[in-house]
PDB file of C-alpha atoms in Angstrom:
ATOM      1  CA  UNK H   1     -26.555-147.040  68.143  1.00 59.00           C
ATOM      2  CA  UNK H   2     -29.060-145.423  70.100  1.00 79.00           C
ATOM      3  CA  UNK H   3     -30.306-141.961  69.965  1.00 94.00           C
ATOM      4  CA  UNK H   4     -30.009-139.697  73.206  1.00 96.00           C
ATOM      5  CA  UNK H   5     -33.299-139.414  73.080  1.00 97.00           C
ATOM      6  CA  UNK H   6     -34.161-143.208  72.499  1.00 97.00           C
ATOM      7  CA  UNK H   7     -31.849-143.285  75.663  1.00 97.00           C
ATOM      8  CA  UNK H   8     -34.000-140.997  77.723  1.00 97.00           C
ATOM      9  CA  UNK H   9     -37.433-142.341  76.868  1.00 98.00           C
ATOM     10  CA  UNK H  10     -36.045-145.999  77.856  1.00 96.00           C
ATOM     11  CA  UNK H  11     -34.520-145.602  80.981  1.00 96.00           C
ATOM     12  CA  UNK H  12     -37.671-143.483  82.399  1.00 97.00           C
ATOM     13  CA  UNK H  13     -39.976-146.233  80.938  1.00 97.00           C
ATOM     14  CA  UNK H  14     -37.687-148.686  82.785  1.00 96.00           C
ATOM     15  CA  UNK H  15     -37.897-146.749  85.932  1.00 95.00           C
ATOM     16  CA  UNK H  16     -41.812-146.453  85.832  1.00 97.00           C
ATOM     17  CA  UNK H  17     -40.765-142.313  85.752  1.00 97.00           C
ATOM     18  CA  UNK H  18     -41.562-139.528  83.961  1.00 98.00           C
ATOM     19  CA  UNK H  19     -40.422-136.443  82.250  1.00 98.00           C
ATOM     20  CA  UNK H  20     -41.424-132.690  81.326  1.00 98.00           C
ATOM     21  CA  UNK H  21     -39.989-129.932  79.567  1.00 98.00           C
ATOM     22  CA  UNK H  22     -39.329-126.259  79.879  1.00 98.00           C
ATOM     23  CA  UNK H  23     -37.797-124.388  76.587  1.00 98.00           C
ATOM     24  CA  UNK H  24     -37.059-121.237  75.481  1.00 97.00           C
ATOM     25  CA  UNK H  25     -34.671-120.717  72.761  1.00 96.00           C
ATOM     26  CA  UNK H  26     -34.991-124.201  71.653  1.00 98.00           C
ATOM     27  CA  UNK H  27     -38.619-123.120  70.876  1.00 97.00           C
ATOM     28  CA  UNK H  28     -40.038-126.945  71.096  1.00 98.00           C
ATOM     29  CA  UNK H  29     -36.940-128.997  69.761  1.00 98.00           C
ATOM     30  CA  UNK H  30     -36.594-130.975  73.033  1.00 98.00           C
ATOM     31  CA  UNK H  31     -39.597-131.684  72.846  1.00 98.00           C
ATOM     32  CA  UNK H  32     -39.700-132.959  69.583  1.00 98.00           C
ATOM     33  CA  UNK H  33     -36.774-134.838  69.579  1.00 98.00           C
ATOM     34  CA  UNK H  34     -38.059-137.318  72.869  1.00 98.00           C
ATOM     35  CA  UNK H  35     -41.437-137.568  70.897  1.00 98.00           C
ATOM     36  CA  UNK H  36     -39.984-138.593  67.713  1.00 97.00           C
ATOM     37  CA  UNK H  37     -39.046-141.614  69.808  1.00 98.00           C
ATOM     38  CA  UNK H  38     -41.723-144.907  69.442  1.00 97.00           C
ATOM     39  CA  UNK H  39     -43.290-145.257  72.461  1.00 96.00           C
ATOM     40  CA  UNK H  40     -42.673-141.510  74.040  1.00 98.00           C
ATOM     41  CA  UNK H  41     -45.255-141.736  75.657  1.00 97.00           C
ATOM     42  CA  UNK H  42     -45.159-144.192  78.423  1.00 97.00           C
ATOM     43  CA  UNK H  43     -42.426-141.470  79.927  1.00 98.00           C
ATOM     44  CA  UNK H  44     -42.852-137.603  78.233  1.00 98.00           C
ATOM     45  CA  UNK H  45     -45.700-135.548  80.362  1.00 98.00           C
ATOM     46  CA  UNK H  46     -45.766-132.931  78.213  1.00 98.00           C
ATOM     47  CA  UNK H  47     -43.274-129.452  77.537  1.00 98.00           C
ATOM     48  CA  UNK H  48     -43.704-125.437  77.815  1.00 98.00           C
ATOM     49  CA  UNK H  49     -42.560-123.389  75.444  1.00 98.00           C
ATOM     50  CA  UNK H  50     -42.332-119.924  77.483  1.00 97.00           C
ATOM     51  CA  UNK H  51     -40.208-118.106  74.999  1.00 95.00           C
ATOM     52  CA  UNK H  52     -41.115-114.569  76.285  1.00 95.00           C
ATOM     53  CA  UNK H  53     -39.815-113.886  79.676  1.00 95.00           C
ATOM     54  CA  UNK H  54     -43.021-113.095  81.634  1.00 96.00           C
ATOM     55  CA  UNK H  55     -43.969-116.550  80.807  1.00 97.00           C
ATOM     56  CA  UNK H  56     -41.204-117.658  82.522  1.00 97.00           C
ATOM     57  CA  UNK H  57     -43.064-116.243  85.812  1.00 98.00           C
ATOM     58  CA  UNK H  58     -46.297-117.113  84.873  1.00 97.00           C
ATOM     59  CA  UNK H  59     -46.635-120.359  83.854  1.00 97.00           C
ATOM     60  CA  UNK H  60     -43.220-122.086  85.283  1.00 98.00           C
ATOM     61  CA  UNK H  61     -42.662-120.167  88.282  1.00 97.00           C
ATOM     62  CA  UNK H  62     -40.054-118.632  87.913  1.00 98.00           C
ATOM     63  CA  UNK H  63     -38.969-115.169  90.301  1.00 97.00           C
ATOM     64  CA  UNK H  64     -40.257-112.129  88.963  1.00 97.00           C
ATOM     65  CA  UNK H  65     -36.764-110.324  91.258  1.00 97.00           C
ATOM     66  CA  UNK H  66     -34.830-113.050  89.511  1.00 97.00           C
ATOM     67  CA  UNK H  67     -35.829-112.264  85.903  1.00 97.00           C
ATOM     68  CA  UNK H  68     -36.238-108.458  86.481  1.00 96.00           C
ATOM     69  CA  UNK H  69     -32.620-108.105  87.979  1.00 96.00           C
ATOM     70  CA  UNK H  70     -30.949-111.022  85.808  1.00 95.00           C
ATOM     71  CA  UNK H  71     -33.028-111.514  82.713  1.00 96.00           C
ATOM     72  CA  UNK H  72     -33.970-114.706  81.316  1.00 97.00           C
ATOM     73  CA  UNK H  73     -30.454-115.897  80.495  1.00 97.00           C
ATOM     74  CA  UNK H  74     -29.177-117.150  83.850  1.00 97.00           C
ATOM     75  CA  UNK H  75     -28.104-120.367  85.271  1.00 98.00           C
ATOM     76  CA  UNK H  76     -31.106-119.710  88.066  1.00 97.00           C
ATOM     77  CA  UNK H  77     -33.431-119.049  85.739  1.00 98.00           C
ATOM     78  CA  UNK H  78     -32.835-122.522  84.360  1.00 98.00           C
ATOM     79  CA  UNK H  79     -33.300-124.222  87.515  1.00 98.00           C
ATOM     80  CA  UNK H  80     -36.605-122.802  88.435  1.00 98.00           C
ATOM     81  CA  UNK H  81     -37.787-123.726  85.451  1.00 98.00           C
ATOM     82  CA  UNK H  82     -37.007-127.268  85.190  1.00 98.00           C
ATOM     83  CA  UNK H  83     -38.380-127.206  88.989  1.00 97.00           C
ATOM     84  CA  UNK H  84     -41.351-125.409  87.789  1.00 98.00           C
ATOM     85  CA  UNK H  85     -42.469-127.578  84.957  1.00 98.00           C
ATOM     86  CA  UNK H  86     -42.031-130.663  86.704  1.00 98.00           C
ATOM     87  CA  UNK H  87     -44.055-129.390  89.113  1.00 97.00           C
ATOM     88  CA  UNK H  88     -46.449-128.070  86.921  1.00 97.00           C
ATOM     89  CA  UNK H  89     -46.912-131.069  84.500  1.00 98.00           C
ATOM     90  CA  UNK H  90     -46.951-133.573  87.464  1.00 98.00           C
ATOM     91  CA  UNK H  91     -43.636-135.411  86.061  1.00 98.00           C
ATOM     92  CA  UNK H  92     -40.537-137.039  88.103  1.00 97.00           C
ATOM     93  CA  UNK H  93     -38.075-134.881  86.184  1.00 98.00           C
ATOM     94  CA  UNK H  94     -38.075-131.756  84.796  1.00 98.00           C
ATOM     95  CA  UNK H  95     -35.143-130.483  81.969  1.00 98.00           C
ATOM     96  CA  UNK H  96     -35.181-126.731  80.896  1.00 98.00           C
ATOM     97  CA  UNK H  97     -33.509-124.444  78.417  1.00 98.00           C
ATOM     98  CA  UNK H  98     -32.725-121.001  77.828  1.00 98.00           C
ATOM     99  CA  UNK H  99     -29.969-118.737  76.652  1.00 98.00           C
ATOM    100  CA  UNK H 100     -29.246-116.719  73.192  1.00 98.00           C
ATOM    101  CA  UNK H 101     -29.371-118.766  69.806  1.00 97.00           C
ATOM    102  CA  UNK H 102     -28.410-114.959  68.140  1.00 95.00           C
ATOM    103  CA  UNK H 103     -28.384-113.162  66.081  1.00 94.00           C
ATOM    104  CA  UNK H 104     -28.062-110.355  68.585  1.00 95.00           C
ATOM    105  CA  UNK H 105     -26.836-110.750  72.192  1.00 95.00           C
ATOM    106  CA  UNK H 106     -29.645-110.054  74.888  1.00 93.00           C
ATOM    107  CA  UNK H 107     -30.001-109.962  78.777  1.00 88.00           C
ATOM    108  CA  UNK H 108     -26.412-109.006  78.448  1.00 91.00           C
ATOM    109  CA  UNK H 109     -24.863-111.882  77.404  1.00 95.00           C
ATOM    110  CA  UNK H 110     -23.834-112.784  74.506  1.00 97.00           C
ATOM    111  CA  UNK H 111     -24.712-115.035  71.752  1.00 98.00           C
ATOM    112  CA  UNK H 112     -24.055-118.760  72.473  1.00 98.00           C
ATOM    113  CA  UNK H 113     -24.615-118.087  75.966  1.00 98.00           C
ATOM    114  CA  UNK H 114     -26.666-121.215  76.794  1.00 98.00           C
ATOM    115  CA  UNK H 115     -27.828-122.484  80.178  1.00 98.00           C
ATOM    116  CA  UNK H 116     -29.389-126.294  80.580  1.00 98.00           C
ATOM    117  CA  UNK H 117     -31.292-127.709  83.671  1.00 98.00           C
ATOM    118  CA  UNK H 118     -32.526-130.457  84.983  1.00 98.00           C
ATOM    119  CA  UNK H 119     -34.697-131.595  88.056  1.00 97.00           C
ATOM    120  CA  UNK H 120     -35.283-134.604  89.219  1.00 96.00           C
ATOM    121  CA  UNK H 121     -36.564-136.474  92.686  1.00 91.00           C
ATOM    122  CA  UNK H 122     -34.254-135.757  95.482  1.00 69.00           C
ATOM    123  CA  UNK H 123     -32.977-139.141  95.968  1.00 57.00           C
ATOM    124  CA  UNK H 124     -31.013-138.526  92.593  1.00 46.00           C
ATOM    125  CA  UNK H 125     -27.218-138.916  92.180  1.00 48.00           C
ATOM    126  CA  UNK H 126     -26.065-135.899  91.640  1.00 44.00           C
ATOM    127  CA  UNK H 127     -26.561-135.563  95.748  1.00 43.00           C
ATOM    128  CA  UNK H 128     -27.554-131.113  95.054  1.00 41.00           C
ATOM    129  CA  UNK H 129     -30.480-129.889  97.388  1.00 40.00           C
ATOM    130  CA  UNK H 130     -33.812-131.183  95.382  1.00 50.00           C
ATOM    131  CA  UNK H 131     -31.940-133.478  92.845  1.00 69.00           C
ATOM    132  CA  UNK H 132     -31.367-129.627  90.544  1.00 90.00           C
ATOM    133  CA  UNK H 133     -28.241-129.248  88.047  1.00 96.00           C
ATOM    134  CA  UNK H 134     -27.196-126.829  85.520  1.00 97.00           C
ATOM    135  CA  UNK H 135     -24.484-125.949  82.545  1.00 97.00           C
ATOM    136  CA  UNK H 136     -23.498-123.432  81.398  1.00 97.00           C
ATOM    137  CA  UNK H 137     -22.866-123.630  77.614  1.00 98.00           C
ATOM    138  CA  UNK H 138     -20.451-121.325  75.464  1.00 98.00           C
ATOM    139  CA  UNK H 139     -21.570-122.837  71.922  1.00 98.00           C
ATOM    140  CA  UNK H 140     -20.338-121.451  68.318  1.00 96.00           C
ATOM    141  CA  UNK H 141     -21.720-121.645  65.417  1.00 96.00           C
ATOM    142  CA  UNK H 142     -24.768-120.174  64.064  1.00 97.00           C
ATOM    143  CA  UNK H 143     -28.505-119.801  65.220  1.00 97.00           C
ATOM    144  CA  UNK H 144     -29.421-123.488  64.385  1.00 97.00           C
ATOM    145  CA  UNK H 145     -26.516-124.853  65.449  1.00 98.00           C
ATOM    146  CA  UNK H 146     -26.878-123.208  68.759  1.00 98.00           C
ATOM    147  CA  UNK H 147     -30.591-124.372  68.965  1.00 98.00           C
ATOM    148  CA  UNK H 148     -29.176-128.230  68.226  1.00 98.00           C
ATOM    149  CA  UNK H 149     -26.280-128.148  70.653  1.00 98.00           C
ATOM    150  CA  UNK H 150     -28.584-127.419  73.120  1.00 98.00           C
ATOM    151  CA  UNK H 151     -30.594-129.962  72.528  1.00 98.00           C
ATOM    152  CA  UNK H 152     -27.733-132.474  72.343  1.00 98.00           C
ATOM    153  CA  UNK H 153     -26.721-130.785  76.115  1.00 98.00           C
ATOM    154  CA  UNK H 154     -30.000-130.932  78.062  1.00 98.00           C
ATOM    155  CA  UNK H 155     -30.556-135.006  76.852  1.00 98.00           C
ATOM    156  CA  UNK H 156     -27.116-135.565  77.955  1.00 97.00           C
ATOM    157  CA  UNK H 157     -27.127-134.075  80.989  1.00 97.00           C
ATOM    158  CA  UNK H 158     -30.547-135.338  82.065  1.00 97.00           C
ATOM    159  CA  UNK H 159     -29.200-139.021  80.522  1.00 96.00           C
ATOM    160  CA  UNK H 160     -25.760-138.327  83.469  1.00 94.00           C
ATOM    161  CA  UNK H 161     -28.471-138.034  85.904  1.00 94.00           C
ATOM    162  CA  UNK H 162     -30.829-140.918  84.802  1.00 93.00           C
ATOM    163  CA  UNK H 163     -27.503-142.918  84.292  1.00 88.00           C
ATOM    164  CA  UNK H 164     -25.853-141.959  88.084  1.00 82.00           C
ATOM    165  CA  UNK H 165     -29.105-142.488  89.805  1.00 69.00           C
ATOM    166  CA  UNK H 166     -29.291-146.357  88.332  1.00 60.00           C
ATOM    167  CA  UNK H 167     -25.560-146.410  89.123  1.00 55.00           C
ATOM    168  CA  UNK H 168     -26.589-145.457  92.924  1.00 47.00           C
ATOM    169  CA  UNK H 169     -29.489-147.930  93.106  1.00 47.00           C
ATOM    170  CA  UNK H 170     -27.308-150.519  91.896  1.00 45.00           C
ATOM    171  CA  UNK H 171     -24.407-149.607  94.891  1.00 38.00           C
ATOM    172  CA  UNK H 172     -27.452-149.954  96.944  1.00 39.00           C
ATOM    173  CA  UNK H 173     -28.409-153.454  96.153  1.00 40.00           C
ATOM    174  CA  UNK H 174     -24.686-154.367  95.940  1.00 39.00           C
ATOM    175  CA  UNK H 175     -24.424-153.504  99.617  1.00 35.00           C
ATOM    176  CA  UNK H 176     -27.288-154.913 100.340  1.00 41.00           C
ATOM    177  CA  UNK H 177     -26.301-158.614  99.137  1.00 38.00           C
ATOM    178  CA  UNK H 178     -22.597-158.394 100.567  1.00 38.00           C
ATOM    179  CA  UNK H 179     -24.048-157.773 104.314  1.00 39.00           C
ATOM    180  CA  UNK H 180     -24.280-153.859 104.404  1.00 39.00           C
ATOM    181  CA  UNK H 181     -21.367-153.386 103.596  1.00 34.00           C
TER     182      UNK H 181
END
């Protein structure tokens, strides 16, 4: 059986797309998981680790407002930066992390308070404004185990988008050979 990751990297390769990644308490693990995959990198752009909040801002775009009023553990915060490394790194999708791996809580929220994005062209099936989705996570376990989970979450979620937008194309060409219909 394949590996989520395995997944990722062959679906984008068979689309001709490709991917980028935004991480902050996963501290690189995304990225290292899709580029312990052969062949990586016919799909992976590249990742940004912006683990300390300003970074957020300055090299994803993210809000300053956003981060000053909400901190970096938010659901928006997520989105803008998926947005903002795929737009940074050039890529067709962009997947993000962020949240509170422990031991203490911060931003407010506590620990295991996780929040995965991802981005991808508009067209894609999950039919939100700019192809954007995020989860919100409420993981157990300790600092490791948080980190893993959320690795687990933000391949599976960007795999449900990869995996609906193929579904869509596929109800497209359907149509297409029964007469529009």
């Amino acid at each position: 059986m394949s590996s989520p990751a395995s997944e990722v990297v062959r679906l984008l390769t068979v689309k001709g797309m490709t991917l980028a990644v935004a991480e902050s308490l996963t501290g690189g693990l995304v990225a290292a998981e899709i580029t312990s995959v052969p062949g990586a990198s016919k799909a992976f752009r590249g990742s940004v680790t912006a683990y300390a909040t300003e970074l957020k801002r300055e090299l994803l775009g993210v809000d300053a407002t956003l981060l000053a009023r909400s901190g970096a553990v938010d659901p928006q915060v997520a989105a803008e930066m998926a947005a903002g490394v795929r737009k940074a790194l050039g890529a067709d999708w962009g997947i993000a992390t962020t949240g509170v791996a422990g031991p203490d809580p911060q931003d407010g929220q506590p620990v295991g308070t996780v929040y995965v994005a991802v981005n991808g062209p508009r067209e894609a099936a999950s039919g939100s404004a700019g192809g954007g989705k995020v989860e919100c996570l409420r993981l157990n376990g300790d600092r490791a185990e948080i980190r893993m989970e959320s690795v687990r979450s933000v391949l599976a979620l960007l795999l449900e988008e990869l995996a609906g937008e193929q579904a869509g194309n596929e109800r497209t060409q359907d149509t297409e050979r029964n007469g529009g219909f």
